[in-house]
Amino acid sequence: MHLTLLTVVVTLLACVFAVVGLHSYAVGKAQRDDLVERLAATGRGPMISGRRRRFPGVDRRLRGTRLGRTIERKIAVTGLDLTPGEYAVYTVASLLVVYFAVETVFTSFFGLIAVLVGLWCANAFLNWQRTKRTQAFIGQLPELTRILANATQAGLALRTAISMAAEELDDPAGEELRMVADQLSVGHSLDDAMNELSERLPSRELTVLVTTLILSNRAGGTIVSSLRNLTDTLEERKETRREVTTLLSQVKVTAVAVPVLGLGFLLIINSMRSGALDAMTGSTVGKIVVVIAAVLYGLGFFMINRLTRIRI
């Protein structure tokens, strides 16, 4: 009898504690969601999208290293919704997949070369994302200068004009200008905020715009006419850049086709004679020749890209 009563009491207490715990969890989650929404509305939230971050332990340890801080700086200027830990885990997983795939098709030695190439590609991906974001921002510069000119002509201060442009323009210009407006709102000078923007997205067009705004803010003068002239110049440069990109598109495809042809030749050799690649990489001389060939293909890819890089 006493055992039955004790069991009932313990069960009721467990149910009460479970209900209290669920209520506390629901209240805490509601408060957290409300805080995230309010921070996202002001542009200061750490997770604007509200996405749950993966691999927090790896991210925490990686941020404490020099490599992690370097990765974090590179990701910050790309606009990607990634943490250094997520980027590192995804990169390692991709390299493992590439290694086993290349080892299956070719040999383990080619798998090691593929891993080295994959490391370079992982870094090149961040650089490409930064370049892509910079180019997208450059494409929005004529509209940005037009908005700033109209706002200043209407008598608004330059800080207010920047906030207005941040609201009207799409990303990446809108996001970058919101960061500038937030810095100005907490006491940063216009020079520091605009120079930091120019460092995040380096380009000649943005440097000219930043210099124009800084000089006009310091010395005053006809900022409206300067922005009008700059708008026309940026429109012309935008059209010229589009024409140059179209003319060089075939050459850039050639740069990608060169290493692809090398891999195709290896597949042809291996299909003509089974085990040819194993025999090739089984000796020291064969490995040296393969490395030299890979370096030459990489050099050809680099030289073609370098020759077609035209600064406008």
mmCIF file of C-alpha atoms in Angstrom:
data_model
loop_
_atom_site.group_PDB
_atom_site.id
_atom_site.type_symbol
_atom_site.label_atom_id
_atom_site.label_comp_id
_atom_site.label_asym_id
_atom_site.label_seq_id
_atom_site.Cartn_x
_atom_site.Cartn_y
_atom_site.Cartn_z
ATOM 1 C CA MET A 1 0.000 0.000 0.000
ATOM 2 C CA HIS A 2 2.724 2.439 0.945
ATOM 3 C CA LEU A 3 4.721 1.491 -2.174
ATOM 4 C CA THR A 4 1.701 2.159 -4.418
ATOM 5 C CA LEU A 5 1.075 5.527 -2.788
ATOM 6 C CA LEU A 6 4.730 6.453 -3.116
ATOM 7 C CA THR A 7 4.713 5.512 -6.801
ATOM 8 C CA VAL A 8 1.638 7.656 -7.444
ATOM 9 C CA VAL A 9 3.183 10.644 -5.629
ATOM 10 C CA VAL A 10 6.464 10.350 -7.534
ATOM 11 C CA THR A 11 4.588 10.066 -10.857
ATOM 12 C CA LEU A 12 2.514 13.177 -10.094
ATOM 13 C CA LEU A 13 5.617 15.130 -9.100
ATOM 14 C CA ALA A 14 7.344 14.048 -12.320
ATOM 15 C CA CYS A 15 4.357 15.231 -14.357
ATOM 16 C CA VAL A 16 4.312 18.568 -12.518
ATOM 17 C CA PHE A 17 8.035 19.091 -13.129
ATOM 18 C CA ALA A 18 7.595 18.134 -16.803
ATOM 19 C CA VAL A 19 4.794 20.681 -17.242
ATOM 20 C CA VAL A 20 6.833 23.391 -15.485
ATOM 21 C CA GLY A 21 9.856 22.559 -17.628
ATOM 22 C CA LEU A 22 7.877 22.678 -20.869
ATOM 23 C CA HIS A 23 6.337 25.997 -19.830
ATOM 24 C CA SER A 24 9.763 27.476 -19.021
ATOM 25 C CA TYR A 25 11.161 26.234 -22.328
ATOM 26 C CA ALA A 26 8.236 27.704 -24.305
ATOM 27 C CA VAL A 27 8.555 31.078 -22.553
ATOM 28 C CA GLY A 28 12.324 31.180 -23.100
ATOM 29 C CA LYS A 29 12.009 30.232 -26.768
ATOM 30 C CA ALA A 30 9.351 32.905 -27.310
ATOM 31 C CA GLN A 31 11.575 35.533 -25.668
ATOM 32 C CA ARG A 32 14.556 34.446 -27.774
ATOM 33 C CA ASP A 33 12.543 34.558 -31.015
ATOM 34 C CA ASP A 34 11.236 38.004 -30.122
ATOM 35 C CA LEU A 35 14.766 39.229 -29.404
ATOM 36 C CA VAL A 36 16.070 37.828 -32.713
ATOM 37 C CA GLU A 37 13.237 39.522 -34.622
ATOM 38 C CA ARG A 38 13.896 42.867 -32.942
ATOM 39 C CA LEU A 39 17.632 42.647 -33.606
ATOM 40 C CA ALA A 40 17.024 41.630 -37.206
ATOM 41 C CA ALA A 41 14.673 44.575 -37.671
ATOM 42 C CA THR A 42 17.412 46.982 -36.569
ATOM 43 C CA GLY A 43 20.070 45.263 -38.678
ATOM 44 C CA ARG A 44 22.187 44.301 -35.678
ATOM 45 C CA GLY A 45 21.141 40.694 -35.218
ATOM 46 C CA PRO A 46 23.855 38.028 -35.398
ATOM 47 C CA MET A 47 21.452 35.735 -37.282
ATOM 48 C CA ILE A 48 19.189 37.825 -39.483
ATOM 49 C CA SER A 49 17.818 34.725 -41.129
ATOM 50 C CA GLY A 50 17.339 33.005 -37.769
ATOM 51 C CA ARG A 51 19.175 29.936 -39.046
ATOM 52 C CA ARG A 52 20.616 27.639 -36.428
ATOM 53 C CA ARG A 53 24.393 27.482 -36.766
ATOM 54 C CA ARG A 54 25.974 24.080 -37.299
ATOM 55 C CA PHE A 55 29.174 22.755 -35.724
ATOM 56 C CA PRO A 56 29.371 25.360 -32.919
ATOM 57 C CA GLY A 57 32.214 23.520 -31.181
ATOM 58 C CA VAL A 58 34.400 23.472 -34.280
ATOM 59 C CA ASP A 59 33.561 27.108 -34.962
ATOM 60 C CA ARG A 60 34.454 28.170 -31.414
ATOM 61 C CA ARG A 61 37.834 26.435 -31.519
ATOM 62 C CA LEU A 62 38.624 27.617 -35.040
ATOM 63 C CA ARG A 63 37.930 31.263 -34.258
ATOM 64 C CA GLY A 64 40.666 31.156 -31.627
ATOM 65 C CA THR A 65 43.334 30.396 -34.248
ATOM 66 C CA ARG A 66 44.980 32.631 -36.823
ATOM 67 C CA LEU A 67 43.579 30.480 -39.634
ATOM 68 C CA GLY A 68 40.074 30.833 -38.250
ATOM 69 C CA ARG A 69 40.347 34.609 -38.016
ATOM 70 C CA THR A 70 41.627 34.757 -41.593
ATOM 71 C CA ILE A 71 38.713 32.641 -42.817
ATOM 72 C CA GLU A 72 36.280 34.792 -40.838
ATOM 73 C CA ARG A 73 37.597 37.991 -42.465
ATOM 74 C CA LYS A 74 37.316 36.475 -45.925
ATOM 75 C CA ILE A 75 33.780 35.229 -45.348
ATOM 76 C CA ALA A 76 32.725 38.609 -43.935
ATOM 77 C CA VAL A 77 33.370 40.361 -47.277
ATOM 78 C CA THR A 78 31.667 37.711 -49.409
ATOM 79 C CA GLY A 79 28.149 38.087 -48.026
ATOM 80 C CA LEU A 80 27.853 34.317 -47.468
ATOM 81 C CA ASP A 81 25.732 33.093 -44.557
ATOM 82 C CA LEU A 82 28.471 30.835 -43.209
ATOM 83 C CA THR A 83 30.574 30.594 -40.081
ATOM 84 C CA PRO A 84 34.267 29.652 -40.184
ATOM 85 C CA GLY A 85 33.426 26.318 -38.572
ATOM 86 C CA GLU A 86 30.812 25.479 -41.191
ATOM 87 C CA TYR A 87 33.143 26.491 -43.998
ATOM 88 C CA ALA A 88 35.976 24.353 -42.593
ATOM 89 C CA VAL A 89 33.782 21.277 -42.098
ATOM 90 C CA TYR A 90 32.235 21.571 -45.559
ATOM 91 C CA THR A 91 35.679 22.008 -47.106
ATOM 92 C CA VAL A 92 37.146 18.960 -45.353
ATOM 93 C CA ALA A 93 34.118 16.849 -46.296
ATOM 94 C CA SER A 94 34.381 17.966 -49.922
ATOM 95 C CA LEU A 95 38.101 17.172 -50.021
ATOM 96 C CA LEU A 96 37.470 13.668 -48.699
ATOM 97 C CA VAL A 97 34.824 13.079 -51.356
ATOM 98 C CA VAL A 98 37.159 14.387 -54.064
ATOM 99 C CA TYR A 99 40.024 12.222 -52.840
ATOM 100 C CA PHE A 100 38.042 8.978 -52.837
ATOM 101 C CA ALA A 101 36.394 9.794 -56.158
ATOM 102 C CA VAL A 102 39.703 10.550 -57.888
ATOM 103 C CA GLU A 103 41.355 7.545 -56.248
ATOM 104 C CA THR A 104 38.599 5.331 -57.609
ATOM 105 C CA VAL A 105 38.857 6.674 -61.155
ATOM 106 C CA PHE A 106 42.636 7.201 -61.265
ATOM 107 C CA THR A 107 45.093 6.351 -58.457
ATOM 108 C CA SER A 108 45.746 7.452 -54.886
ATOM 109 C CA PHE A 109 48.595 9.692 -56.049
ATOM 110 C CA PHE A 110 46.196 11.647 -58.249
ATOM 111 C CA GLY A 111 43.859 11.804 -55.260
ATOM 112 C CA LEU A 112 46.541 13.651 -53.263
ATOM 113 C CA ILE A 113 47.037 16.084 -56.146
ATOM 114 C CA ALA A 114 43.264 16.572 -56.308
ATOM 115 C CA VAL A 115 43.210 17.409 -52.576
ATOM 116 C CA LEU A 116 45.868 20.099 -53.076
ATOM 117 C CA VAL A 117 43.923 21.502 -56.005
ATOM 118 C CA GLY A 118 40.773 21.372 -53.873
ATOM 119 C CA LEU A 119 42.424 23.442 -51.141
ATOM 120 C CA TRP A 120 43.325 26.062 -53.719
ATOM 121 C CA CYS A 121 39.774 25.950 -55.098
ATOM 122 C CA ALA A 122 38.309 26.451 -51.605
ATOM 123 C CA ASN A 123 40.303 29.660 -51.191
ATOM 124 C CA ALA A 124 39.578 30.695 -54.790
ATOM 125 C CA PHE A 125 35.869 30.232 -54.109
ATOM 126 C CA LEU A 126 35.944 32.884 -51.374
ATOM 127 C CA ASN A 127 37.915 35.231 -53.606
ATOM 128 C CA TRP A 128 35.437 34.627 -56.422
ATOM 129 C CA GLN A 129 32.508 35.363 -54.134
ATOM 130 C CA ARG A 130 34.170 38.596 -53.029
ATOM 131 C CA THR A 131 34.815 39.595 -56.652
ATOM 132 C CA LYS A 132 31.248 38.695 -57.586
ATOM 133 C CA ARG A 133 29.872 40.811 -54.750
ATOM 134 C CA THR A 134 32.165 43.692 -55.695
ATOM 135 C CA GLN A 135 31.045 43.536 -59.326
ATOM 136 C CA ALA A 136 27.402 43.500 -58.258
ATOM 137 C CA PHE A 137 28.033 46.546 -56.068
ATOM 138 C CA ILE A 138 29.789 48.320 -58.948
ATOM 139 C CA GLY A 139 26.739 47.645 -61.121
ATOM 140 C CA GLN A 140 24.592 49.492 -58.564
ATOM 141 C CA LEU A 141 26.911 52.499 -58.252
ATOM 142 C CA PRO A 142 25.188 54.600 -60.964
ATOM 143 C CA GLU A 143 21.853 54.221 -59.192
ATOM 144 C CA LEU A 144 23.540 54.929 -55.842
ATOM 145 C CA THR A 145 25.123 58.155 -57.052
ATOM 146 C CA ARG A 146 21.796 59.191 -58.603
ATOM 147 C CA ILE A 147 19.989 58.701 -55.294
ATOM 148 C CA LEU A 148 22.684 60.585 -53.376
ATOM 149 C CA ALA A 149 22.581 63.451 -55.888
ATOM 150 C CA ASN A 150 18.783 63.742 -55.717
ATOM 151 C CA ALA A 151 18.795 63.586 -51.914
ATOM 152 C CA THR A 152 21.504 66.211 -51.490
ATOM 153 C CA GLN A 153 19.861 68.433 -54.099
ATOM 154 C CA ALA A 154 16.670 68.266 -52.038
ATOM 155 C CA GLY A 155 18.597 69.669 -49.080
ATOM 156 C CA LEU A 156 19.191 66.472 -47.100
ATOM 157 C CA ALA A 157 22.443 65.875 -45.263
ATOM 158 C CA LEU A 158 24.870 63.327 -46.689
ATOM 159 C CA ARG A 159 24.358 60.959 -43.736
ATOM 160 C CA THR A 160 20.590 61.034 -44.311
ATOM 161 C CA ALA A 161 21.111 60.482 -48.033
ATOM 162 C CA ILE A 162 23.197 57.372 -47.315
ATOM 163 C CA SER A 163 20.475 55.984 -45.016
ATOM 164 C CA MET A 164 17.880 56.654 -47.705
ATOM 165 C CA ALA A 165 19.984 54.871 -50.335
ATOM 166 C CA ALA A 166 20.394 51.892 -47.983
ATOM 167 C CA GLU A 167 16.613 51.545 -47.765
ATOM 168 C CA GLU A 168 15.941 51.908 -51.494
ATOM 169 C CA LEU A 169 18.734 49.798 -52.995
ATOM 170 C CA ASP A 170 18.830 46.018 -53.107
ATOM 171 C CA ASP A 171 21.697 43.949 -51.768
ATOM 172 C CA PRO A 172 24.676 44.061 -51.823
ATOM 173 C CA ALA A 173 24.586 47.877 -51.994
ATOM 174 C CA GLY A 174 21.710 48.091 -49.517
ATOM 175 C CA GLU A 175 23.426 45.827 -46.980
ATOM 176 C CA GLU A 176 26.771 47.599 -47.278
ATOM 177 C CA LEU A 177 25.203 51.046 -46.954
ATOM 178 C CA ARG A 178 23.225 49.891 -43.913
ATOM 179 C CA MET A 179 26.522 48.981 -42.290
ATOM 180 C CA VAL A 180 27.848 52.454 -43.126
ATOM 181 C CA ALA A 181 24.684 54.078 -41.746
ATOM 182 C CA ASP A 182 24.943 52.024 -38.533
ATOM 183 C CA GLN A 183 28.571 53.093 -38.094
ATOM 184 C CA LEU A 184 27.617 56.736 -38.592
ATOM 185 C CA SER A 185 24.769 56.417 -36.096
ATOM 186 C CA VAL A 186 27.116 55.208 -33.333
ATOM 187 C CA GLY A 187 29.597 58.049 -33.794
ATOM 188 C CA HIS A 188 32.004 56.943 -36.526
ATOM 189 C CA SER A 189 33.181 59.673 -38.864
ATOM 190 C CA LEU A 190 32.151 59.661 -42.513
ATOM 191 C CA ASP A 191 35.797 59.262 -43.553
ATOM 192 C CA ASP A 192 36.309 56.099 -41.493
ATOM 193 C CA ALA A 193 32.993 54.518 -42.496
ATOM 194 C CA MET A 194 33.471 55.147 -46.217
ATOM 195 C CA ASN A 195 37.123 54.085 -46.177
ATOM 196 C CA GLU A 196 36.133 50.824 -44.481
ATOM 197 C CA LEU A 197 33.536 50.277 -47.205
ATOM 198 C CA SER A 198 36.216 50.839 -49.839
ATOM 199 C CA GLU A 199 38.477 48.280 -48.122
ATOM 200 C CA ARG A 200 35.709 45.657 -48.006
ATOM 201 C CA LEU A 201 34.867 46.041 -51.708
ATOM 202 C CA PRO A 202 37.990 47.341 -53.451
ATOM 203 C CA SER A 203 37.371 48.860 -56.890
ATOM 204 C CA ARG A 204 38.357 51.967 -58.783
ATOM 205 C CA GLU A 205 34.769 53.143 -59.166
ATOM 206 C CA LEU A 206 34.039 52.894 -55.455
ATOM 207 C CA THR A 207 37.339 54.590 -54.607
ATOM 208 C CA VAL A 208 36.383 57.553 -56.813
ATOM 209 C CA LEU A 209 32.949 57.779 -55.189
ATOM 210 C CA VAL A 210 34.376 57.553 -51.666
ATOM 211 C CA THR A 211 36.988 60.213 -52.449
ATOM 212 C CA THR A 212 34.314 62.511 -53.909
ATOM 213 C CA LEU A 213 32.065 62.151 -50.875
ATOM 214 C CA ILE A 214 34.893 62.638 -48.379
ATOM 215 C CA LEU A 215 36.286 65.728 -50.107
ATOM 216 C CA SER A 216 32.828 67.242 -50.504
ATOM 217 C CA ASN A 217 32.077 66.586 -46.835
ATOM 218 C CA ARG A 218 35.337 68.214 -45.757
ATOM 219 C CA ALA A 219 35.471 71.236 -48.046
ATOM 220 C CA GLY A 220 31.855 71.598 -49.092
ATOM 221 C CA GLY A 221 31.202 72.724 -52.640
ATOM 222 C CA THR A 222 29.084 71.464 -55.502
ATOM 223 C CA ILE A 223 28.529 67.879 -54.461
ATOM 224 C CA VAL A 224 25.383 67.589 -56.578
ATOM 225 C CA SER A 225 27.127 68.441 -59.849
ATOM 226 C CA SER A 226 30.029 66.140 -58.922
ATOM 227 C CA LEU A 227 27.656 63.244 -58.309
ATOM 228 C CA ARG A 228 25.791 63.954 -61.551
ATOM 229 C CA ASN A 229 29.022 63.832 -63.547
ATOM 230 C CA LEU A 230 30.120 60.716 -61.691
ATOM 231 C CA THR A 231 26.802 59.025 -62.505
ATOM 232 C CA ASP A 232 27.315 59.574 -66.244
ATOM 233 C CA THR A 233 30.899 58.312 -66.030
ATOM 234 C CA LEU A 234 29.873 55.180 -64.121
ATOM 235 C CA GLU A 235 27.168 54.417 -66.672
ATOM 236 C CA GLU A 236 29.730 54.576 -69.475
ATOM 237 C CA ARG A 237 32.196 52.395 -67.573
ATOM 238 C CA LYS A 238 29.436 49.888 -66.870
ATOM 239 C CA GLU A 239 28.676 49.521 -70.579
ATOM 240 C CA THR A 240 32.380 49.284 -71.444
ATOM 241 C CA ARG A 241 32.914 46.599 -68.797
ATOM 242 C CA ARG A 242 29.988 44.594 -70.175
ATOM 243 C CA GLU A 243 31.406 44.726 -73.712
ATOM 244 C CA VAL A 244 34.862 43.651 -72.557
ATOM 245 C CA THR A 245 33.406 40.744 -70.578
ATOM 246 C CA THR A 246 31.492 39.573 -73.654
ATOM 247 C CA LEU A 247 34.589 39.746 -75.865
ATOM 248 C CA LEU A 248 36.738 37.760 -73.407
ATOM 249 C CA SER A 249 34.168 35.082 -72.567
ATOM 250 C CA GLN A 250 35.533 32.640 -75.180
ATOM 251 C CA VAL A 251 39.095 33.037 -73.909
ATOM 252 C CA LYS A 252 37.982 32.364 -70.328
ATOM 253 C CA VAL A 253 36.279 29.177 -71.451
ATOM 254 C CA THR A 254 39.603 28.150 -73.023
ATOM 255 C CA ALA A 255 41.316 28.635 -69.665
ATOM 256 C CA VAL A 256 38.925 26.117 -68.103
ATOM 257 C CA ALA A 257 39.142 23.730 -71.068
ATOM 258 C CA VAL A 258 42.933 23.367 -70.790
ATOM 259 C CA PRO A 259 43.011 21.400 -67.475
ATOM 260 C CA VAL A 260 39.852 19.522 -68.443
ATOM 261 C CA LEU A 261 41.605 18.272 -71.586
ATOM 262 C CA GLY A 262 44.483 17.045 -69.422
ATOM 263 C CA LEU A 263 42.110 14.958 -67.306
ATOM 264 C CA GLY A 264 40.495 13.659 -70.482
ATOM 265 C CA PHE A 265 43.846 12.495 -71.820
ATOM 266 C CA LEU A 266 44.494 10.605 -68.573
ATOM 267 C CA LEU A 267 41.148 8.845 -68.852
ATOM 268 C CA ILE A 268 41.880 7.907 -72.467
ATOM 269 C CA ILE A 269 45.290 6.486 -71.545
ATOM 270 C CA ASN A 270 43.828 4.481 -68.663
ATOM 271 C CA SER A 271 41.013 3.114 -70.861
ATOM 272 C CA MET A 272 43.416 2.117 -73.642
ATOM 273 C CA ARG A 273 45.628 0.196 -71.232
ATOM 274 C CA SER A 274 44.303 -0.926 -67.881
ATOM 275 C CA GLY A 275 46.700 -0.125 -65.045
ATOM 276 C CA ALA A 276 48.727 2.398 -67.046
ATOM 277 C CA LEU A 277 48.269 5.101 -64.440
ATOM 278 C CA ASP A 278 49.296 2.735 -61.637
ATOM 279 C CA ALA A 279 52.479 1.922 -63.536
ATOM 280 C CA MET A 280 53.051 5.630 -64.224
ATOM 281 C CA THR A 281 52.777 6.682 -60.585
ATOM 282 C CA GLY A 282 54.516 3.561 -59.266
ATOM 283 C CA SER A 283 57.985 5.013 -59.850
ATOM 284 C CA THR A 284 59.616 8.201 -58.638
ATOM 285 C CA VAL A 285 60.246 9.442 -62.170
ATOM 286 C CA GLY A 286 56.594 8.940 -63.075
ATOM 287 C CA LYS A 287 55.424 10.897 -60.026
ATOM 288 C CA ILE A 288 57.805 13.747 -60.850
ATOM 289 C CA VAL A 289 56.520 13.854 -64.441
ATOM 290 C CA VAL A 290 52.902 13.902 -63.252
ATOM 291 C CA VAL A 291 53.640 16.756 -60.839
ATOM 292 C CA ILE A 292 55.425 18.726 -63.569
ATOM 293 C CA ALA A 293 52.502 18.182 -65.941
ATOM 294 C CA ALA A 294 50.011 19.322 -63.289
ATOM 295 C CA VAL A 295 52.097 22.432 -62.607
ATOM 296 C CA LEU A 296 52.259 23.235 -66.330
ATOM 297 C CA TYR A 297 48.489 22.870 -66.716
ATOM 298 C CA GLY A 298 47.974 25.089 -63.689
ATOM 299 C CA LEU A 299 50.459 27.617 -65.080
ATOM 300 C CA GLY A 300 48.591 27.647 -68.384
ATOM 301 C CA PHE A 301 45.305 28.282 -66.573
ATOM 302 C CA PHE A 302 46.898 31.092 -64.553
ATOM 303 C CA MET A 303 48.569 32.728 -67.569
ATOM 304 C CA ILE A 304 45.386 32.726 -69.675
ATOM 305 C CA ASN A 305 43.431 34.326 -66.827
ATOM 306 C CA ARG A 306 46.222 36.821 -66.262
ATOM 307 C CA LEU A 307 46.409 37.842 -69.904
ATOM 308 C CA THR A 308 42.647 38.345 -70.117
ATOM 309 C CA ARG A 309 42.472 40.448 -66.957
ATOM 310 C CA ILE A 310 41.887 43.940 -68.330
ATOM 311 C CA ARG A 311 41.558 46.860 -65.952
ATOM 312 C CA ILE A 312 39.040 49.401 -67.153
#
